Coordinates of C-alpha atoms in Angstrom, one line a residue:
M1 CA 1.8 146.9 66.5
V2 CA 0.6 144.1 64.1
L3 CA 0.9 140.8 65.3
R4 CA 1.5 137.7 63.1
V5 CA 0.5 134.3 64.6
I6 CA 1.9 131.2 62.8
F7 CA 0.1 128.1 63.7
S8 CA 1.6 124.6 63.3
L9 CA -0.1 121.3 63.7
V10 CA 1.2 121.0 67.3
V11 CA 2.2 124.5 69.0
P12 CA 1.1 127.8 68.2
L13 CA 4.0 130.2 68.0
W14 CA 3.5 134.4 68.5
V15 CA 5.8 136.5 66.3
S16 CA 5.8 140.1 66.8
L17 CA 6.2 141.9 63.3
A18 CA 7.9 144.8 65.2
Q19 CA 11.2 143.2 64.2
Y20 CA 10.4 142.6 60.8
L21 CA 8.9 144.3 57.8
S22 CA 5.1 143.9 58.3
P23 CA 3.1 142.5 55.4
V24 CA 0.3 144.7 55.9
Q25 CA 1.2 148.3 55.1
P26 CA -1.1 151.5 54.6
F27 CA -2.3 152.0 51.3
G28 CA -3.9 155.4 51.5
L29 CA -7.5 157.0 52.4
E30 CA -6.3 157.1 56.0
G31 CA -9.1 157.4 58.6
K32 CA -11.9 156.8 56.1
R33 CA -14.6 154.1 56.3
I34 CA -14.4 151.8 53.1
N35 CA -17.4 150.1 52.2
D36 CA -16.2 148.3 49.0
L37 CA -13.0 147.9 46.9
R38 CA -12.9 146.8 43.4
I39 CA -10.3 146.5 40.6
E40 CA -10.8 146.7 36.8
G41 CA -7.8 147.0 34.5
S42 CA -5.0 148.8 36.1
W43 CA -7.3 150.7 38.3
I44 CA -8.5 150.5 42.0
F45 CA -11.6 152.2 43.1
A46 CA -12.9 152.7 46.6
A47 CA -16.5 153.4 47.9
A48 CA -15.5 155.5 50.9
D49 CA -18.9 155.9 52.7
T50 CA -20.2 159.4 52.8
E51 CA -16.6 160.6 51.3
G52 CA -17.6 159.7 47.8
V53 CA -15.8 157.3 45.1
Y54 CA -11.8 157.3 44.7
M55 CA -9.5 155.8 42.3
R56 CA -5.9 154.9 42.1
Y57 CA -3.5 153.3 39.5
I58 CA -2.2 150.4 41.1
L59 CA 0.9 149.7 38.6
S60 CA 2.7 152.6 39.9
P61 CA 4.3 152.9 43.3
D62 CA 3.9 157.0 43.1
S63 CA 0.3 157.1 42.6
V64 CA -2.2 158.4 44.8
W65 CA -6.0 158.4 45.4
R66 CA -8.1 160.9 43.7
S67 CA -11.8 161.6 44.4
I68 CA -14.1 161.1 41.5
G69 CA -17.3 162.2 43.0
R70 CA -20.6 161.5 44.9
V71 CA -19.2 163.3 48.2
G72 CA -21.8 163.6 50.7
E73 CA -23.7 160.4 49.8
K74 CA -23.2 157.2 51.4
V75 CA -21.6 155.2 48.8
N76 CA -22.1 151.4 49.7
A77 CA -21.0 149.6 46.4
V78 CA -18.8 150.4 43.4
Y79 CA -18.7 148.2 40.1
P80 CA -16.1 149.4 37.5
H81 CA -16.2 147.6 34.4
F82 CA -15.4 148.0 30.7
V83 CA -18.2 148.1 28.2
G84 CA -19.0 148.6 24.6
P85 CA -17.5 147.2 21.4
L86 CA -15.8 150.1 20.0
G87 CA -12.9 151.3 22.2
P88 CA -14.9 150.5 25.3
P89 CA -15.0 153.3 28.2
L90 CA -14.3 152.2 31.7
V91 CA -17.7 152.7 33.3
V92 CA -18.0 153.0 37.1
T93 CA -21.4 152.2 38.8
V94 CA -22.1 152.9 42.4
G95 CA -24.9 152.2 44.7
V96 CA -25.9 154.6 47.3
T97 CA -28.2 155.3 50.2
P98 CA -30.5 158.0 49.0
T99 CA -31.3 161.3 50.9
I100 CA -34.7 163.0 50.7
G101 CA -33.5 165.5 48.2
Q102 CA -32.7 162.7 45.7
G103 CA -36.0 161.3 45.6
D104 CA -37.6 158.0 46.8
T105 CA -36.3 155.8 43.6
T106 CA -33.0 156.8 42.5
R107 CA -30.4 154.3 43.9
V108 CA -27.7 153.7 41.3
Y109 CA -25.4 156.1 39.4
C110 CA -22.9 155.5 36.7
S111 CA -19.9 157.3 35.0
S112 CA -18.1 156.8 31.8
D113 CA -15.6 159.7 32.2
F114 CA -13.9 159.0 35.6
G115 CA -16.6 160.7 37.7
V116 CA -16.9 164.0 35.3
T117 CA -20.4 163.4 34.9
W118 CA -22.6 160.8 36.8
T119 CA -25.8 159.5 35.1
P120 CA -28.7 158.5 37.5
S121 CA -30.7 155.2 37.3
D122 CA -34.0 155.5 38.8
T123 CA -34.7 152.1 39.9
G124 CA -38.4 152.8 40.1
I125 CA -38.6 150.9 43.3
A126 CA -40.4 152.1 46.3
F127 CA -38.5 153.2 49.3
S128 CA -40.3 150.9 51.6
E129 CA -39.0 147.9 49.2
L130 CA -35.4 149.2 48.9
S131 CA -34.2 151.7 51.4
E132 CA -30.4 151.5 50.1
V133 CA -28.1 149.7 47.8
V134 CA -25.5 147.8 49.7
S135 CA -24.0 145.7 46.9
I136 CA -23.8 145.8 43.1
D137 CA -22.2 143.6 40.5
G138 CA -22.8 142.9 36.9
F139 CA -22.0 140.3 33.8
P140 CA -19.9 141.6 30.9
S141 CA -22.2 143.8 28.5
L142 CA -22.1 145.9 25.6
A143 CA -24.4 148.5 27.1
I144 CA -23.4 151.4 29.4
C145 CA -24.8 150.9 32.8
G146 CA -26.4 147.6 31.7
E147 CA -26.6 144.1 33.1
T148 CA -26.4 144.8 36.5
F149 CA -27.6 143.5 39.9
I150 CA -28.0 145.3 43.0
S151 CA -29.4 144.3 46.5
G152 CA -30.5 145.9 49.5
S153 CA -33.2 145.4 52.2
G154 CA -32.9 141.7 52.0
R155 CA -33.9 141.9 48.3
L156 CA -32.0 141.5 44.9
Y157 CA -33.0 143.0 41.7
R158 CA -31.9 142.7 38.0
S159 CA -31.6 145.5 35.6
S160 CA -33.5 144.9 32.0
A161 CA -34.8 146.9 29.3
A162 CA -38.1 147.1 31.2
G163 CA -36.5 148.4 34.2
W164 CA -35.5 146.8 37.6
E165 CA -37.1 143.5 38.5
K166 CA -36.9 141.6 41.6
V167 CA -35.2 138.3 41.4
Y168 CA -34.7 137.0 45.0
E169 CA -36.3 138.1 48.3
G170 CA -35.5 136.2 51.6
G171 CA -33.3 138.4 54.0
G172 CA -30.1 138.2 52.0
R173 CA -28.0 140.2 49.6
L174 CA -25.8 139.7 46.6
L175 CA -22.5 138.4 47.4
G176 CA -21.1 138.6 44.1
I177 CA -20.6 136.7 40.8
G178 CA -18.0 134.0 40.8
P179 CA -15.5 132.8 37.9
S180 CA -18.3 130.1 36.8
F181 CA -20.7 133.2 36.3
A182 CA -22.9 131.8 39.1
L183 CA -24.8 134.5 40.9
W184 CA -24.4 134.4 44.7
A185 CA -26.8 135.7 47.3
G186 CA -26.9 135.0 51.0
G187 CA -27.3 136.3 54.6
T188 CA -29.8 135.3 57.2
T189 CA -33.8 134.4 57.0
V190 CA -36.3 135.9 58.6
A191 CA -36.0 133.0 61.3
F192 CA -32.1 134.1 61.6
S193 CA -30.9 131.2 59.9
P194 CA -27.6 131.6 57.6
F195 CA -28.2 130.5 54.2
V196 CA -26.5 130.8 50.6
A197 CA -28.3 130.8 47.4
R198 CA -26.7 130.2 43.9
S199 CA -28.3 130.8 40.4
T200 CA -26.7 129.8 37.1
D201 CA -29.4 131.6 34.9
A202 CA -29.0 135.2 35.9
G203 CA -31.5 135.0 38.9
D204 CA -34.5 133.1 37.1
S205 CA -34.0 130.3 39.5
W206 CA -32.1 129.6 43.0
E207 CA -30.6 126.7 44.7
T208 CA -30.6 127.4 48.4
S209 CA -28.3 125.6 51.3
S210 CA -28.4 126.3 54.8
P211 CA -24.8 125.9 56.5
F212 CA -24.8 125.1 60.0
A213 CA -23.1 127.7 62.1
G214 CA -24.2 127.3 65.7
G215 CA -27.8 128.7 65.2
D216 CA -28.6 132.5 64.9
N217 CA -25.9 133.6 62.5
E218 CA -25.6 135.2 59.2
V219 CA -23.6 134.9 55.9
Y220 CA -21.3 138.0 55.4
S221 CA -19.0 137.1 52.5
L222 CA -18.4 134.6 49.9
A223 CA -15.5 133.7 47.3
E224 CA -15.6 131.1 44.6
T225 CA -12.4 129.5 43.1
N226 CA -11.5 128.7 39.4
S227 CA -12.3 125.2 40.4
G228 CA -15.5 125.7 41.9
V229 CA -14.6 125.5 45.7
V230 CA -16.7 128.1 47.7
Y231 CA -15.9 129.8 51.1
I232 CA -18.3 131.6 53.3
G233 CA -17.5 134.0 56.2
L234 CA -20.0 134.2 59.1
R235 CA -19.9 135.3 62.7
E236 CA -17.1 133.3 64.2
Y237 CA -17.2 130.6 61.3
I238 CA -15.4 130.1 58.2
L239 CA -17.0 127.3 55.9
R240 CA -16.0 125.5 52.8
S241 CA -18.0 123.7 49.9
D242 CA -16.5 121.5 47.5
D243 CA -19.8 120.9 45.7
S244 CA -20.9 124.1 44.6
S245 CA -22.6 125.0 48.1
K246 CA -24.6 121.6 48.5
T247 CA -22.9 120.8 51.7
W248 CA -20.5 122.7 54.1
F249 CA -17.7 122.0 56.3
D250 CA -15.2 123.6 58.5
P251 CA -11.7 123.1 56.7
T252 CA -9.7 123.9 59.5
L253 CA -7.7 120.8 60.6
C254 CA -5.1 122.4 62.9
D255 CA -5.8 122.2 66.7
I256 CA -6.3 126.0 67.1
L257 CA -8.6 128.6 68.2
L258 CA -9.7 131.1 65.7
P259 CA -10.4 134.6 66.7
R260 CA -13.9 135.4 67.6
A261 CA -14.9 137.8 64.6
W262 CA -17.5 138.8 61.9
W263 CA -15.7 137.5 58.9
L264 CA -17.0 140.2 56.4
A265 CA -14.5 139.7 53.6
L266 CA -13.0 137.0 51.5
E267 CA -10.8 136.5 48.6
V268 CA -9.0 133.4 46.9
G269 CA -5.9 133.4 44.7
R270 CA -6.0 133.5 41.1
D271 CA -3.7 130.9 40.2
Q272 CA -3.6 128.9 43.3
D273 CA -7.5 127.8 44.6
N274 CA -6.0 126.7 47.9
H275 CA -4.8 130.2 48.8
V276 CA -7.4 132.0 50.9
L277 CA -7.6 135.3 52.7
V278 CA -10.3 136.1 55.3
G279 CA -10.7 139.5 56.7
G280 CA -13.0 140.8 59.6
A281 CA -13.5 142.7 62.7
L282 CA -13.1 141.1 66.2
L283 CA -16.3 140.9 68.2
E284 CA -14.9 142.5 71.3
D285 CA -13.4 145.9 69.8
N286 CA -14.3 145.7 66.0
S287 CA -10.4 145.7 65.3
F288 CA -8.7 144.4 62.4
V289 CA -8.1 140.7 62.1
M290 CA -7.1 138.6 58.9
L291 CA -6.5 134.9 58.3
E292 CA -4.3 133.4 55.4
S293 CA -4.0 130.0 54.4
Q294 CA -2.2 128.1 51.4
H295 CA -4.1 124.8 52.0
G296 CA -7.7 125.6 51.5
G297 CA -8.1 126.6 55.2
D298 CA -6.7 123.6 57.2
C299 CA -4.3 125.8 58.9
W300 CA -4.2 129.7 59.3
E301 CA -1.7 132.4 59.7
I302 CA -3.2 135.2 61.9
F303 CA -2.7 139.1 61.5
Q304 CA -4.0 141.5 64.1
D305 CA -3.8 144.9 65.1
D306 CA -6.0 146.5 67.7
S307 CA -4.8 150.2 66.4
V308 CA -6.7 149.5 63.2
R309 CA -10.6 149.2 62.7
G310 CA -12.0 145.9 61.3
I311 CA -11.7 144.7 57.8
S312 CA -14.7 145.4 55.2
T313 CA -13.6 144.3 52.0
I314 CA -10.5 142.5 50.3
V315 CA -9.6 142.5 46.7
R316 CA -6.8 140.8 44.7
D317 CA -4.2 142.3 42.7
P318 CA -4.8 141.0 39.1
Y319 CA -1.2 141.3 38.2
D320 CA 0.9 139.9 41.5
E321 CA -0.6 136.8 43.1
S322 CA 1.2 137.8 46.3
I323 CA -0.8 141.1 47.0
F324 CA -4.2 141.9 48.2
Y325 CA -5.8 145.3 49.1
V326 CA -7.9 145.4 52.2
G327 CA -10.5 148.1 53.1
T328 CA -11.4 148.8 56.7
V329 CA -14.5 150.3 58.7
G330 CA -12.5 153.3 59.5
S331 CA -8.8 153.2 59.0
G332 CA -8.4 153.6 55.2
V333 CA -7.0 150.8 52.9
F334 CA -4.1 148.7 53.5
K335 CA -1.8 146.5 51.0
F336 CA -1.2 143.0 52.1
T337 CA 1.8 141.2 50.6
S338 CA 1.7 137.3 51.2
T339 CA 5.0 135.7 52.3
I340 CA 3.4 131.9 51.3
T341 CA 2.2 132.1 47.8
G342 CA 3.7 130.1 45.4
I343 CA 5.6 127.7 47.5
D344 CA 3.2 124.6 46.8
D345 CA 5.3 122.0 44.8
Q346 CA 2.5 121.1 42.7
E347 CA -0.4 123.0 41.0
P348 CA -3.8 121.2 41.4
I349 CA -5.5 119.7 38.1
P350 CA -8.5 122.0 37.1
K351 CA -11.9 120.5 37.7
R352 CA -13.3 122.1 34.7
F353 CA -12.4 124.2 31.6
Y354 CA -11.7 127.8 32.1
L355 CA -10.2 130.8 30.4
E356 CA -9.1 133.7 32.4
Q357 CA -9.1 137.4 31.7
N358 CA -5.9 138.5 30.1
Y359 CA -3.4 140.5 32.3
P360 CA -2.5 143.2 32.2
N361 CA -5.6 144.7 30.3
P362 CA -5.4 147.2 28.9
F363 CA -1.9 146.5 27.8
N364 CA 0.9 147.5 25.4
P365 CA 2.5 145.8 23.7
S366 CA 2.1 142.3 25.5
T367 CA -0.3 140.4 27.6
T368 CA -0.6 137.2 29.2
I369 CA -3.6 134.6 28.8
R370 CA -4.3 131.8 31.3
Y371 CA -6.5 128.9 30.8
G372 CA -7.1 125.2 32.5
I373 CA -8.1 121.9 31.1
P374 CA -9.2 119.1 33.4
S375 CA -8.2 116.3 31.0
R376 CA -6.0 115.6 27.7
S377 CA -7.7 117.9 25.0
H378 CA -6.8 119.6 21.8
V379 CA -6.6 123.0 22.6
V380 CA -7.2 126.0 20.1
L381 CA -6.4 129.6 21.4
K382 CA -6.8 132.3 18.6
I383 CA -7.0 136.3 18.3
Y384 CA -9.9 137.7 16.5
D385 CA -10.6 141.5 15.5
L386 CA -14.1 143.1 16.0
L387 CA -15.4 141.6 12.7
G388 CA -14.4 138.0 13.7
Q389 CA -11.4 137.9 11.4
E390 CA -8.6 135.7 12.7
L391 CA -5.4 137.5 13.5
A392 CA -3.1 135.2 15.4
T393 CA -3.1 131.6 16.7
L394 CA -1.4 131.3 20.1
V395 CA -2.2 127.5 20.6
D396 CA -3.2 124.6 18.5
E397 CA -2.0 121.3 19.8
E398 CA -2.8 118.4 22.3
K399 CA -2.4 119.5 25.8
V400 CA -2.5 117.1 28.9
A401 CA -4.6 118.4 31.8
G402 CA -3.2 121.2 33.7
R403 CA -3.1 125.2 34.0
Y404 CA -1.4 127.0 30.9
E405 CA -0.5 130.6 30.2
V406 CA 0.6 132.1 26.8
M407 CA 1.8 135.5 25.8
W408 CA 0.2 137.5 23.1
D409 CA 2.7 140.3 21.6
A410 CA 0.6 143.0 19.9
V411 CA 3.5 144.9 18.4
G412 CA 2.2 146.0 14.8
F413 CA -1.6 146.0 16.0
S414 CA -3.1 149.0 16.2
S415 CA -5.0 150.3 19.7
G416 CA -8.6 148.9 19.9
V417 CA -10.5 146.0 21.1
Y418 CA -9.8 142.4 20.3
F419 CA -11.2 139.0 21.3
Y420 CA -9.4 135.8 22.1
R421 CA -11.1 132.6 21.9
L422 CA -10.5 129.1 23.5
K423 CA -11.8 126.1 22.0
T424 CA -11.3 122.3 23.2
G425 CA -13.8 119.8 22.2
E426 CA -17.6 121.2 23.2
Y427 CA -15.9 123.9 25.5
V428 CA -15.8 127.3 23.9
E429 CA -15.3 130.7 25.5
T430 CA -14.5 134.0 24.2
R431 CA -13.1 137.1 26.1
R432 CA -12.0 140.7 25.4
L433 CA -8.8 142.5 25.4
L434 CA -7.9 145.9 25.0
V435 CA -4.9 147.1 23.1
M436 CA -3.8 151.0 24.4
K437 CA -0.8 152.5 22.7

C-alpha cells in the first residue's frame, strides 16, 4: 500500500492513498532492476541491468516496452541523443560492465538503428583503471558516438579524436550535465568525505566543494535548475546551493523528520525551478521512498511503499510538467503524476538568459519554444534552415523580464532539420529542431 504523508508547518498528517487514486502507478518492466532512465524526443529508454536496454513511446497510453539488445550484460547507463546535421538519427549509447569475453577495454556501445546493430567503442582504458561504466552523458554533437563522457571506478573520462582521456580522478563519478552545460561530478573522496565538482570547460578544469553532511557520506545524485540552483542527494541528507555549489544548506524549513534513506535520484521541474522530486531507498529495508516539494525543499510531501524496491533514477516528462518516470532497484518503472505542479501564483524571474529545447521534438506540425530573460531586453527569435537561411521570425520586440513561450507552426515546411536562434543583447543561443511528417 502506498502511503502519502503531507507535512504542514505545524502538524504532520498521514493519509492513506488506498482511499484515492495513487499518484504513483506501475509503468512496466515489472520485477526488473532499472539502473538508468533517459528520455529523448518522444522515447523513454531504460537500462535494465543484465536484462538489457528497453525503449517505450511516451505519447501513447497503449505503448509497451520493447527490448533493443545488450541482454545478458550488466547495462548501467543509457544516453539517447539526436546527432548529425542531415536528418539526424536517434543514437543510443550505453555503458556496461564488461565480461571476460568482451575483452579488457571495451566498455561502451552505441546504436543508431534502435538496437538492430550495436557498435562497440574500445575505450583503450586498462581494466585496472576502469572496471565498469556506471554513468554516461554528453554534449550535443554532429558525430555519432561522439562528445561523450563516461565514469566509473572513481574516474571520469572524455571522448576525443585521440581516444578516451581522463579528466577527473578523486573517488567520484559523473552526475550529469545541467541546463547551463556545466559538467558535474561527485561522490566521496578517499577520506570518505562527500564532494561535488563542477566544470564549465568540458572537464579541462574543476571547482570542488565539500558539503557538510554529518561526516562519512557520499553524493549520490544531483539536479540543476534553469536558474542555476543545485540540489544534491546523499545518505540521509538533501542539500541545496544557490551559488553554483560554492555553499550548501539544508532547505527544509518545516519541523519534520525526513525518512532515513539513500537519496539516489533527483529531478527538478522544467518551468518551475522550485518543483523538486527526490527518490531513494530506505536504510532499513531498501524500500521505495520519494519526496516532493513545490517550494525548493522547504516542506515535503512523502510517498512510501514497503512492497516496492527503492528508487534508483527519476526522469521528467518533456511534454507534461506534472509527470515523472521513476526507476527502481528491482520493481520496474513507475509513473508519478504530481498534484501540486502549477499552483504557485507567480513564476520566479529567471536569474539568467536561457533557451530551452523545443517540445515536442520531433514534431508535426507545431512545436513550442520556451525562453527566459532576467531583465528588459529586445528579443529576436528566428527559424533557419541547414544553410543558415532565415525562414521565419517568431519574436522581434522589447520584452520585460520573465519566462516566455512561442509556437512555431511548420505547415508548408518539409521534413528535416531546422534551427532556432535566440538573440538578446550579447546573449545568443541556437538549438536544433526536427520536423517529421
